[in-house]
Every structure is written in C-alpha cells, then in structure tokens.
mmCIF file of C-alpha atoms and ligand atoms in Angstrom:
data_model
loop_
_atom_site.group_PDB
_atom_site.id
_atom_site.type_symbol
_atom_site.label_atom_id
_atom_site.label_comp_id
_atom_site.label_asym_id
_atom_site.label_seq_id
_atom_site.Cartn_x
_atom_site.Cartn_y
_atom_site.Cartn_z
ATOM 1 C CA UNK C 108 41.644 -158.791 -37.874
ATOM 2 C CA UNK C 109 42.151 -161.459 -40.751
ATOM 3 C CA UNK C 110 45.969 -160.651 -42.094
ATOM 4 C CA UNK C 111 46.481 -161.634 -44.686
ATOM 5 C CA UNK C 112 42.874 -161.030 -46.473
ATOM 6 C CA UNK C 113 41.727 -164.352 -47.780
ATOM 7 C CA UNK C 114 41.778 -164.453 -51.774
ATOM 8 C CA UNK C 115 38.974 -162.140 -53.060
ATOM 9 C CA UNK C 116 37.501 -163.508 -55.955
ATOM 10 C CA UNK C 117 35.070 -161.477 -58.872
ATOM 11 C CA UNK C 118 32.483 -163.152 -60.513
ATOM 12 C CA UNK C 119 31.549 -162.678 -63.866
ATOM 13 C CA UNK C 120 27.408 -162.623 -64.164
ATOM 14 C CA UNK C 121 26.362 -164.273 -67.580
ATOM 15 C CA UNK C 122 22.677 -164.461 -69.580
ATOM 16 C CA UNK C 123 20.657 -163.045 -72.176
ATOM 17 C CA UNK C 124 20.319 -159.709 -70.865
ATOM 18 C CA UNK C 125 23.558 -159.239 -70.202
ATOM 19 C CA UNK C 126 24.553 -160.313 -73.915
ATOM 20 C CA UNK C 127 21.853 -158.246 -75.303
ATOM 21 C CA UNK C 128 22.783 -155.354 -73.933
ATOM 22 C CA UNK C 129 26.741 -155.874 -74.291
ATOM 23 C CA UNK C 130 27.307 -155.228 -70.604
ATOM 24 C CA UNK C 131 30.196 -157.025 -68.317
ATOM 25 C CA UNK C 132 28.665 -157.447 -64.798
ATOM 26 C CA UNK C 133 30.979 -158.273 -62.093
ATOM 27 C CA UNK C 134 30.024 -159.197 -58.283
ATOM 28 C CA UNK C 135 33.331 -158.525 -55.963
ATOM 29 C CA UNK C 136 32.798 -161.018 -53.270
ATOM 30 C CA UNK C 137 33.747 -159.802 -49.933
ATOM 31 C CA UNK C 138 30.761 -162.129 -48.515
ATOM 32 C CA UNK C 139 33.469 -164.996 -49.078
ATOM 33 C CA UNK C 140 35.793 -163.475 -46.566
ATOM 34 C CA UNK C 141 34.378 -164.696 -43.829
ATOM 35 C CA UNK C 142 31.223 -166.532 -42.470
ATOM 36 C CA UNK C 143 30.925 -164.066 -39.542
ATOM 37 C CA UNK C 144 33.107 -160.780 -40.223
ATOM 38 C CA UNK C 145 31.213 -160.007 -43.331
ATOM 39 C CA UNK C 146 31.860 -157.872 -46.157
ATOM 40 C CA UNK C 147 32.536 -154.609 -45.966
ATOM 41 C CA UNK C 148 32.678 -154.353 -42.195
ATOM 42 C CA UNK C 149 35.942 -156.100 -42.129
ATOM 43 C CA UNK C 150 37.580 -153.107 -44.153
ATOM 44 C CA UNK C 151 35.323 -150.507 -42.380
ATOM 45 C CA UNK C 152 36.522 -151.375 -38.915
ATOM 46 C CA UNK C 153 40.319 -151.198 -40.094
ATOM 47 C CA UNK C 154 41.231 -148.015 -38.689
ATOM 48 C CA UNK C 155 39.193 -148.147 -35.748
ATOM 49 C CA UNK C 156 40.952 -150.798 -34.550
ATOM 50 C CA UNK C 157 44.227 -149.405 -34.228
ATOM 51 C CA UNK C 158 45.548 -147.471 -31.258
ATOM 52 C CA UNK C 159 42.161 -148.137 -29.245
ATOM 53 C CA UNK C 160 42.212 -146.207 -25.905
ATOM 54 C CA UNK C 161 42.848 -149.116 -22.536
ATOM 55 C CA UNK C 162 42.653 -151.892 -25.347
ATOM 56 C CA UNK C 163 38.257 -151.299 -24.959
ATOM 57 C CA UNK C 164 35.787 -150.369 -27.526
ATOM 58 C CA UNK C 165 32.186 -149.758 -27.285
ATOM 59 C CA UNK C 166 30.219 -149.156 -30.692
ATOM 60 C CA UNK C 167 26.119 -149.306 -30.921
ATOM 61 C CA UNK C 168 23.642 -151.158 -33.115
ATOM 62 C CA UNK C 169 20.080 -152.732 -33.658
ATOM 63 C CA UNK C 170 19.631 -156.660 -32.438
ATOM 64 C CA UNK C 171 20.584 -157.985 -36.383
ATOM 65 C CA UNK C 172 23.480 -155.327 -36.472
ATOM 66 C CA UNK C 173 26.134 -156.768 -39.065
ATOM 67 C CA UNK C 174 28.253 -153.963 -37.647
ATOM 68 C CA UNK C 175 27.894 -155.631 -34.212
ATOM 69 C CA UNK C 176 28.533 -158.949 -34.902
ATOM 70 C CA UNK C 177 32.088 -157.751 -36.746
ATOM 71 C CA UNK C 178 32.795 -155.642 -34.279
ATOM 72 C CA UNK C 179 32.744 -158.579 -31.871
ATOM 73 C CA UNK C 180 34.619 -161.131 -33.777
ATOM 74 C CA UNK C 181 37.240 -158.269 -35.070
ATOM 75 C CA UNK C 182 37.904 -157.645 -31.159
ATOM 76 C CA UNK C 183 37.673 -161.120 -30.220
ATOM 77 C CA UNK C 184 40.713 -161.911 -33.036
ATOM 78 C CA UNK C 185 42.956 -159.071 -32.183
ATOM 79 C CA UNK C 186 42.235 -159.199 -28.192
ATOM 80 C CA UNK C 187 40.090 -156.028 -27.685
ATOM 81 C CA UNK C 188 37.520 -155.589 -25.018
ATOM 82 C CA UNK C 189 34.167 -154.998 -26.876
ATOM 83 C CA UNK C 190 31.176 -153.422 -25.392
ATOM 84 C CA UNK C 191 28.263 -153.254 -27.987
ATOM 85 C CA UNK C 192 25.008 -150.858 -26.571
ATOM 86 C CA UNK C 193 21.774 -152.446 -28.458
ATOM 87 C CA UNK C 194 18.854 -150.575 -29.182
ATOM 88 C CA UNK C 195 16.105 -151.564 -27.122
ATOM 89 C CA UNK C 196 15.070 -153.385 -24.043
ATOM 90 C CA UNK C 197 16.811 -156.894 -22.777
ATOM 91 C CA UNK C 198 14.840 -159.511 -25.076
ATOM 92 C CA UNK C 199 13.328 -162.245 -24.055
ATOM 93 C CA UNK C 200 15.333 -164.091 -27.089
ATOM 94 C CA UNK C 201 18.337 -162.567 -28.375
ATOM 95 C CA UNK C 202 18.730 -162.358 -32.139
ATOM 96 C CA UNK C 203 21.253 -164.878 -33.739
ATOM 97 C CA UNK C 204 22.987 -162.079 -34.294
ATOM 98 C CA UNK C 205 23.079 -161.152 -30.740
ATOM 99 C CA UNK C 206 24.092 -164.787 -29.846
ATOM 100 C CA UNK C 207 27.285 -164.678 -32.524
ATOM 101 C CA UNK C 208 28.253 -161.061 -30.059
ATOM 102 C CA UNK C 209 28.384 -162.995 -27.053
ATOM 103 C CA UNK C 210 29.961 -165.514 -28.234
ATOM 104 C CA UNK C 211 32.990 -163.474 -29.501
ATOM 105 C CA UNK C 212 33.035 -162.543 -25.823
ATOM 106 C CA UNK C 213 31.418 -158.986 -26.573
ATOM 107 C CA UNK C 214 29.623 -157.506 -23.498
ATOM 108 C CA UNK C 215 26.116 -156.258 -24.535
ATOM 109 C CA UNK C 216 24.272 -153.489 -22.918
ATOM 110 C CA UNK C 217 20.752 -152.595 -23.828
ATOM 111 C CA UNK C 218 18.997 -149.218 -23.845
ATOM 112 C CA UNK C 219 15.915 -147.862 -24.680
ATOM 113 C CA UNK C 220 14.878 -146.547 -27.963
ATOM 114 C CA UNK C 221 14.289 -142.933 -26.723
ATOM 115 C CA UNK C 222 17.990 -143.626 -24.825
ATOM 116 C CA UNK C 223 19.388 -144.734 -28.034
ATOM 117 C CA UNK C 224 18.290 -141.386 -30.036
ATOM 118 C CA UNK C 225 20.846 -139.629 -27.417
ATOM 119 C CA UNK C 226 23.883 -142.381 -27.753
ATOM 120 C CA UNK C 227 26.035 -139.736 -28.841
ATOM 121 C CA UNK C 228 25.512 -136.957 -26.389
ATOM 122 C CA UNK C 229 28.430 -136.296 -23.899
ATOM 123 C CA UNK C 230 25.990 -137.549 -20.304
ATOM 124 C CA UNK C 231 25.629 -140.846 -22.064
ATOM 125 C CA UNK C 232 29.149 -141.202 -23.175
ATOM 126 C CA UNK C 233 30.684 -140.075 -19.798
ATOM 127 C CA UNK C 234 27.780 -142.409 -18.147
ATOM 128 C CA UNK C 235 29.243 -145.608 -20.326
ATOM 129 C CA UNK C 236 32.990 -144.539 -19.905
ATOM 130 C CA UNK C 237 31.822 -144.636 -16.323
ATOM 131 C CA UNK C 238 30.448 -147.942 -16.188
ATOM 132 C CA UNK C 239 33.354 -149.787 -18.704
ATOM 133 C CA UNK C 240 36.355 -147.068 -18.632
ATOM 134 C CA UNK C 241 38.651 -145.520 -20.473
ATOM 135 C CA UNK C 242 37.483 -146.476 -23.886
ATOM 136 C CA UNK C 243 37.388 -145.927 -28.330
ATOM 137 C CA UNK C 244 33.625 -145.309 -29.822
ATOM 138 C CA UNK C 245 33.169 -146.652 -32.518
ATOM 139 C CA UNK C 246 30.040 -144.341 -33.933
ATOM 140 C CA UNK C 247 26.985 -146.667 -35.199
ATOM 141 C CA UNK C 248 27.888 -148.404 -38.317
ATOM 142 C CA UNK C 249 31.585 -147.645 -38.218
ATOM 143 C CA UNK C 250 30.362 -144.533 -39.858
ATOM 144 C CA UNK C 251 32.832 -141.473 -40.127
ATOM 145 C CA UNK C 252 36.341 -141.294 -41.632
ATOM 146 C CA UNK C 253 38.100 -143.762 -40.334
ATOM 147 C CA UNK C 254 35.355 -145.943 -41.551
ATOM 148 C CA UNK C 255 35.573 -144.491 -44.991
ATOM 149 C CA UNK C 256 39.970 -144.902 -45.080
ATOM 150 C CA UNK C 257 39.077 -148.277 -44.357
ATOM 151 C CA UNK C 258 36.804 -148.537 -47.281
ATOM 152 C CA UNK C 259 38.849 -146.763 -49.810
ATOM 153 C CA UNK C 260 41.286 -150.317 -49.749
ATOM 154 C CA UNK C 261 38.375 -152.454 -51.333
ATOM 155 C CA UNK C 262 38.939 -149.967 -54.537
ATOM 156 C CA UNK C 263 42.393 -152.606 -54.840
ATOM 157 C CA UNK C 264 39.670 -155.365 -55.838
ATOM 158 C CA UNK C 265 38.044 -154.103 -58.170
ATOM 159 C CA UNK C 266 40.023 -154.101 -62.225
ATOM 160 C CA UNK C 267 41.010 -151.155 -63.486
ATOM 161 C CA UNK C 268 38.787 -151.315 -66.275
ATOM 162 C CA UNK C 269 35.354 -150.893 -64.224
ATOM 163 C CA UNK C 270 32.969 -147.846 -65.403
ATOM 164 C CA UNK C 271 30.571 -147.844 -62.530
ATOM 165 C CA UNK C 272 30.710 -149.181 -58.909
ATOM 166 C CA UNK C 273 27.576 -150.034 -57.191
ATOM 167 C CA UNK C 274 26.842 -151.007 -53.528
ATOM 168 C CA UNK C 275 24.515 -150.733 -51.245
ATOM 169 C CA UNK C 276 24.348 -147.558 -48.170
ATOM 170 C CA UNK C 277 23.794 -147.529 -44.983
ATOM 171 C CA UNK C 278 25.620 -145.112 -43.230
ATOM 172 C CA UNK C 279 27.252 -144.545 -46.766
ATOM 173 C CA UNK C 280 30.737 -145.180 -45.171
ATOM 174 C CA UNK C 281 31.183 -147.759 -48.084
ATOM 175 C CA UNK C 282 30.220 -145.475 -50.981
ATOM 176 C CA UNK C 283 32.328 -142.501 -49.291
ATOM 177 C CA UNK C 284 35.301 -144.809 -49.079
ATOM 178 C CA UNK C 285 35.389 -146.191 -53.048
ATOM 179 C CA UNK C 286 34.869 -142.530 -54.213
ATOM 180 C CA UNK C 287 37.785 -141.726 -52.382
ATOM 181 C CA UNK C 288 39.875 -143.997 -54.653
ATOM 182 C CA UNK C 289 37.992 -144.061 -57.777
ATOM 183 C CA UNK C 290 39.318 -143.112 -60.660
ATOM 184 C CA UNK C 291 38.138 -139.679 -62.820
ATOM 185 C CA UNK C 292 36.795 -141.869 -65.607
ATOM 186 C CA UNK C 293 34.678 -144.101 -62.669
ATOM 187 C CA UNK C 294 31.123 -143.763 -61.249
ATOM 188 C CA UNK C 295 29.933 -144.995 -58.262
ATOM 189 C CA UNK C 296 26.540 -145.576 -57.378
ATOM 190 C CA UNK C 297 24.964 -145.796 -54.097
ATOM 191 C CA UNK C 298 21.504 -147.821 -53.539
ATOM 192 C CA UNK C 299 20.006 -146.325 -50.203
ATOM 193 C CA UNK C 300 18.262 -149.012 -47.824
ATOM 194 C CA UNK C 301 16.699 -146.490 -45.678
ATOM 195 C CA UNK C 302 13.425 -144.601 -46.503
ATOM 196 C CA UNK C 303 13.384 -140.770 -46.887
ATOM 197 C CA UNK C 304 17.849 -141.031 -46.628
ATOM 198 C CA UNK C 305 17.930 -137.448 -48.082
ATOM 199 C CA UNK C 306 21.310 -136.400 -46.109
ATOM 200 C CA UNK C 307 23.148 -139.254 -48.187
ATOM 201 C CA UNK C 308 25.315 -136.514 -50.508
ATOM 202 C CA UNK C 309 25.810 -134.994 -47.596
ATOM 203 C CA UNK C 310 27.161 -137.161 -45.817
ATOM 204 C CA UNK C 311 29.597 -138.350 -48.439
ATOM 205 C CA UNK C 312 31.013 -134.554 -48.889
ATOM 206 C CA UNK C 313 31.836 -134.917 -45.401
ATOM 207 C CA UNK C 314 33.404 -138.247 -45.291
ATOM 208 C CA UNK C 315 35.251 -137.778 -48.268
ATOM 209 C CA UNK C 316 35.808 -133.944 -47.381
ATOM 210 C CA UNK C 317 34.074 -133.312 -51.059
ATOM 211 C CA UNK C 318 37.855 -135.213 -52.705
ATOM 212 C CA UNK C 319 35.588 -136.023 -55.854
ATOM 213 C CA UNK C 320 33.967 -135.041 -58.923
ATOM 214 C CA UNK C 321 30.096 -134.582 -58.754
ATOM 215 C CA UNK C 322 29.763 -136.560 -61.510
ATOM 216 C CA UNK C 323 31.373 -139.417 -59.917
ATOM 217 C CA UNK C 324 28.911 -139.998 -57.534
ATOM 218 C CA UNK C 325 25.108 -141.208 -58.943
ATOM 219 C CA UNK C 326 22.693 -142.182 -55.967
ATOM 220 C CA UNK C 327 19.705 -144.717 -56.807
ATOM 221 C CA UNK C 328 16.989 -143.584 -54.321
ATOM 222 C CA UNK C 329 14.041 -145.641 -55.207
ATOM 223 C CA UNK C 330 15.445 -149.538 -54.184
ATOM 224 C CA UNK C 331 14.980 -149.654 -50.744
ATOM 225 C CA UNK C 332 11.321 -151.347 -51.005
ATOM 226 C CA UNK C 333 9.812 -149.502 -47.870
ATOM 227 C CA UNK C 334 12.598 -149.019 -45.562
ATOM 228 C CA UNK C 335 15.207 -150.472 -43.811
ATOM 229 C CA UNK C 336 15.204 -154.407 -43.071
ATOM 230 C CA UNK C 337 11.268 -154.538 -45.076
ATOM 231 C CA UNK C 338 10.912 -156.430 -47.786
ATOM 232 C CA UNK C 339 8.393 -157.539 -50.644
ATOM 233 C CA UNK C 340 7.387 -160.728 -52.384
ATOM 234 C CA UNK C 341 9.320 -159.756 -55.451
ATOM 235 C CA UNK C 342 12.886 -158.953 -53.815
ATOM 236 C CA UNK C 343 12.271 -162.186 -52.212
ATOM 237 C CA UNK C 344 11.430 -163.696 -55.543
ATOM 238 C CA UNK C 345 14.515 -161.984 -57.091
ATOM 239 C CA UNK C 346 17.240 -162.950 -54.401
ATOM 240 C CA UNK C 347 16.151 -166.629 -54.875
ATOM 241 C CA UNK C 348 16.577 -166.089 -58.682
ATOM 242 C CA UNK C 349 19.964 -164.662 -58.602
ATOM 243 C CA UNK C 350 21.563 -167.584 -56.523
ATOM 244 C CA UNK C 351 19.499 -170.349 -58.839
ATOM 245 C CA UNK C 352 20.675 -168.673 -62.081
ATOM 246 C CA UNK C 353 24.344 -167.491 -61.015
ATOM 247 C CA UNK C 354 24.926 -168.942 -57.621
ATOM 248 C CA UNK C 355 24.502 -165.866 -55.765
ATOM 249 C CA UNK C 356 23.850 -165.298 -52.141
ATOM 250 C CA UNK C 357 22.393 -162.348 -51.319
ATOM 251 C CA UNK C 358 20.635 -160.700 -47.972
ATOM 252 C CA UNK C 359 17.561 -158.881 -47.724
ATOM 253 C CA UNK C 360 19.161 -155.843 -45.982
ATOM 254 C CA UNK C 361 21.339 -154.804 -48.878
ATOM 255 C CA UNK C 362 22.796 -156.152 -51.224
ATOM 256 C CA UNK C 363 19.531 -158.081 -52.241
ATOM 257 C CA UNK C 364 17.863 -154.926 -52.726
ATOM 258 C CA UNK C 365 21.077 -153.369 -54.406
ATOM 259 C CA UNK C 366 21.462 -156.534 -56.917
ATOM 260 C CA UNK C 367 17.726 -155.776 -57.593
ATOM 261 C CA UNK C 368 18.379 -152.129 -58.365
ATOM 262 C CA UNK C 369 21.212 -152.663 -60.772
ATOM 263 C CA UNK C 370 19.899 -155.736 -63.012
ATOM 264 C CA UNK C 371 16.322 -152.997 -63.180
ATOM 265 C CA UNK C 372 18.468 -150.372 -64.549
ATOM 266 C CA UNK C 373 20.382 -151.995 -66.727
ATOM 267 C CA UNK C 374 16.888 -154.129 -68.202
ATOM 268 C CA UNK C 375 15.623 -150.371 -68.399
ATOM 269 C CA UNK C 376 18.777 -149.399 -70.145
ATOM 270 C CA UNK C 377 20.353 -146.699 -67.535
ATOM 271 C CA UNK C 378 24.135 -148.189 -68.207
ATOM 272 C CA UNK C 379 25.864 -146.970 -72.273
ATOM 273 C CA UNK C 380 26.439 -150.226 -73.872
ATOM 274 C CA UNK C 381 30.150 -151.780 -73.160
ATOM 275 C CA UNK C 382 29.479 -150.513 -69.676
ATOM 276 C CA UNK C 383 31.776 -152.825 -66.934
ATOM 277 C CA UNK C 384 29.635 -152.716 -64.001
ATOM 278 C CA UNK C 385 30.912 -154.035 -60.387
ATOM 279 C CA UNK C 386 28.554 -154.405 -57.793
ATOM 280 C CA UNK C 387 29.992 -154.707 -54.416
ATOM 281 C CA UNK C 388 28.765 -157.811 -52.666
ATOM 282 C CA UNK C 389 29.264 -156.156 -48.829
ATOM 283 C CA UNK C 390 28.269 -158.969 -47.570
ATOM 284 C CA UNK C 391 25.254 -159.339 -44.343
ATOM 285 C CA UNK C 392 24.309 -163.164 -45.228
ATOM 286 C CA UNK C 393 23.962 -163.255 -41.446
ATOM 287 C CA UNK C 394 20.964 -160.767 -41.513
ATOM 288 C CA UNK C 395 19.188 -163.870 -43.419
ATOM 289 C CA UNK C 396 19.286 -165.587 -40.509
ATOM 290 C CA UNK C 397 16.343 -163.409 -39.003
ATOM 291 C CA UNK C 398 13.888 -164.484 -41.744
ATOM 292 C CA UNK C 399 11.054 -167.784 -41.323
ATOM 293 C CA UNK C 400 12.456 -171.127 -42.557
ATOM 294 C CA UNK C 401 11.841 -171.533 -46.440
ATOM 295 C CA UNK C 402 11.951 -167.857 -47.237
ATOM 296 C CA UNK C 403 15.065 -168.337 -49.115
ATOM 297 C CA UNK C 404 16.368 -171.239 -50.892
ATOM 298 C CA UNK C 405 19.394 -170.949 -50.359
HETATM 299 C C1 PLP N 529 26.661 -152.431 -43.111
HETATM 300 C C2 PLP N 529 26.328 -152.898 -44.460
HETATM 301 C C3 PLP N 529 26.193 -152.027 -45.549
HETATM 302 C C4 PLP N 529 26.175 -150.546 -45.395
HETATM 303 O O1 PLP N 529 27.448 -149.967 -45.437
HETATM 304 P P1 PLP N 529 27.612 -148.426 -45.127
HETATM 305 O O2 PLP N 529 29.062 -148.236 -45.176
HETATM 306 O O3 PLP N 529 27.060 -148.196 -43.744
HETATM 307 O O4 PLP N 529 26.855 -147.657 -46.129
HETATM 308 C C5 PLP N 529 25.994 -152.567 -46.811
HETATM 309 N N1 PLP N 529 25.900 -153.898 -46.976
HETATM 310 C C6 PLP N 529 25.985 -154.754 -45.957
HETATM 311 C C7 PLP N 529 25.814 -156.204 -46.218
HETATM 312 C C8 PLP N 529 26.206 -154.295 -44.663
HETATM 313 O O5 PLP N 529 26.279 -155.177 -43.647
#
C-alpha cells in the first residue's frame, strides 16, 4: 500500500472553550496520508490485502464510496486486480469518486438496488466469481475482522496519555479496531452516521470477539443529522468554522458530523475536566467533492 506510512502528525485544538473547561483536544490526522487513500481505509484494507486469492479482489460500495476509491488505488499500488460492484444502475455521470476507481484501473460493475440487498448471498457470489474468477471479497466497507486487525495499528498514533477516543462509524470496523488496543484506563466513543444503527454494540462484540471492558466503549447516537450522507445548515456552518478557526478539513459524511458531536459534548460538559480527548480524523475529504460549489470554504 504506502510502506513506510507517511509521518502522522496530531494537532493540538486551542480556544476559549477548550481553556475553560481545562480539556486537551487532539485531531490524529490520517486525512494527511494521502489525497486519495484516505484515512482510515488505508489501515482497514491492511489485512485484506495480503494473500488475495489469483492476485483479484472484488469489494462493493455506493457511487461516493471512500471504501471504493481506496480499494482501487490500494490495488492499483500493490498490483491487484480490483473489481468494485456499485449500487445502482450505470449513471449517466459517474461520481468523482467513481472517476478516481477507474482511474486506478478498477473494473466497475453496477447492480441494482434490490440486487445489491443480496451481494452477499452464495448465487451472486458464484455469479461474480463466474464472470471475474477465482477471487478475495472484500465485504462492504472492509467491514469484519480483518478490517478491525487493521484498525487496531492506528491505536500506535495516538499518546499514551489519551482518556477518550472518538471517531466516527460506519460499519464500526474503526471503533472495533481501537478498542481492541485501548488501554483499561481508555474510552472510546463511536459517533454513528447512519439513522436507526441500533446493531452498532453488536457488531463491535463480534469484531472484537467482546476483548473489552463495557465501559470502554460509549456510543453517541444522536450526531448523525438525519442519516447517512444528509446534512443541515448548521453542520455545514460548523465544518466551515472548524477549518477557519483551527485549519481543519473536515467531510460531511463523518468526521464533520463526529467533530460536531464532540465540541457539543464537551460545551455541554459530558468530558471530567483534564480530560485528553483524540478524535480520529478518518479522513473522506473526497466525499466533499459531491457537494455544489461554495458549500464549503475550504
Ligand atoms: C469509511 C469511513 C468511516 C467509517 O469507518 P467504519 O470502520 O466503517 O466505521 C469513517 N470516516 C471516514 C472518513 C470514512 O471514509
């Protein structure tokens, strides 16, 4: 993939509230990896990419998929065959996420939505293994274990000192993977994007095969500002914010929305004074990409 990882640099947040309230706030930027492999995906994919079956992978995703894109450039670095199955019909014009997969040389195949809801059974898998061969799947979002292994590493980032670990869940792959290496005295906290995500503890006992304590794990339901990819005036509002005051990037997918979450509960005092909070910046600047010129300042 990229070996050796770039320099990973933490920055420290500073203002008023922050004094006030005697908290250290640190942003882990895995967005500066890489302009296209972004964030977290880079570390998620890891595993995956080892041992793949005939030197082919095929993994799924939506037309803005960050998953996608670093699934393409990933294979396109260590000379893997990609195949990436897109929800929903051929469009007339393809996403510039889209365009960044074919440029990495990945091979795209579209299927329906209802066709999508049955990616995993064993007709559609034999049908694609059919069509491209012998192959790896990589399940949708890099979600499962391997994912989660992969995950664990960005724990090595983050100072030893850090009381609570935020970041923003998808598949919760991520959150799984920094439990798995956080330390007794840690917390991490997961900020669903999706609506109604009520299997998310569940699906962290499983990817971390329940290898924490329950009080390690806190899960911030109410930041993901009607669902998955929607957004409102004031996250909008808030993202441009962050980057004037502190230089920030951040997308509207996640960790926008995430970033949101934490400075709201630590304004509404949530975090014990001296806390040392680390918010995981998992990258998805690409996902910006998607939004009408002028949305964001940055
Ligand atoms: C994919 C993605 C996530 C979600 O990670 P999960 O491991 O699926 O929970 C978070 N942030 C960004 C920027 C992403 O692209």
């Amino acid at each position: 993939m990229l070996t050796p990882l770039p320099t990973i640099r933490t920055q420290t947040l500073d203002n008023k509230l922050l004094q006030d309230t005697r908290i250290r706030l640190q942003v882990l930027r895995l967005d500066e990896i890489h302009q296209v492999i972004s964030g977290n995906k880079i570390f998620k994919l890891y595993h995956y990419l080892e041992n793949v079956v005939n030197n082919t992978v095929i993994t799924f995703g939506g037309a803005y998929s960050n998953h996608l894109v670093a699934t393409s450039f990933a294979c396109k670095q260590q000379g893997i065959n990609a195949i990436g199955v897109v929800r929903g019909e051929t469009p007339a014009i393809l996403s510039h996420s889209l365009q960044q997969c074919i440029q990495c040389g990945m091979k795209l195949h579209f299927i329906s939505r209802e066709q999508y809801a049955d990616k995993e059974s064993d007709a559609f898998t034999t049908m694609l293994k059919t069509l491209y061969g012998d192959c790896s799947i990589i399940p949708e979002g890099g979600y499962g274990m391997k994912g989660a292994a992969g995950a664990a590493a960005i724990m090595n980032y983050i100072d030893e000192d850090v009381t609570h670990i935020c970041c923003a869940a998808g598949t919760a792959t991520t959150a799984a993977g920094l439990l798995l290496n956080a330390k007794p005295g840690q917390q991490v906290i997961a900020f669903p994007v999706l609506k109604g995500m009520t299997d998310m503890e569940h699906r962290i006992h499983f990817l971390t095969e329940g290898k924490f304590n329950p009080e390690q794990l806190h899960i911030e339901y109410d930041y993901h500002m009607g669902g998955y990819a929607k957004k409102t005036t004031g996250l909008i509002q808030f993202m441009n914010d962050l980057n004037d005051e502190h230089d920030l990037p951040t997308d509207f997918v996640y960790t926008g929305k995430m970033m949101f979450g934490v400075m709201e509960l630590i304004n509404s005092n949530f975090f014990p004074v001296n806390s040392k909070i680390c918010c995981v910046h998992t990258g998805g600047l690409q996902g910006n990409l998607s939004l009408p010129k002028n949305t964001l300042t940055f």
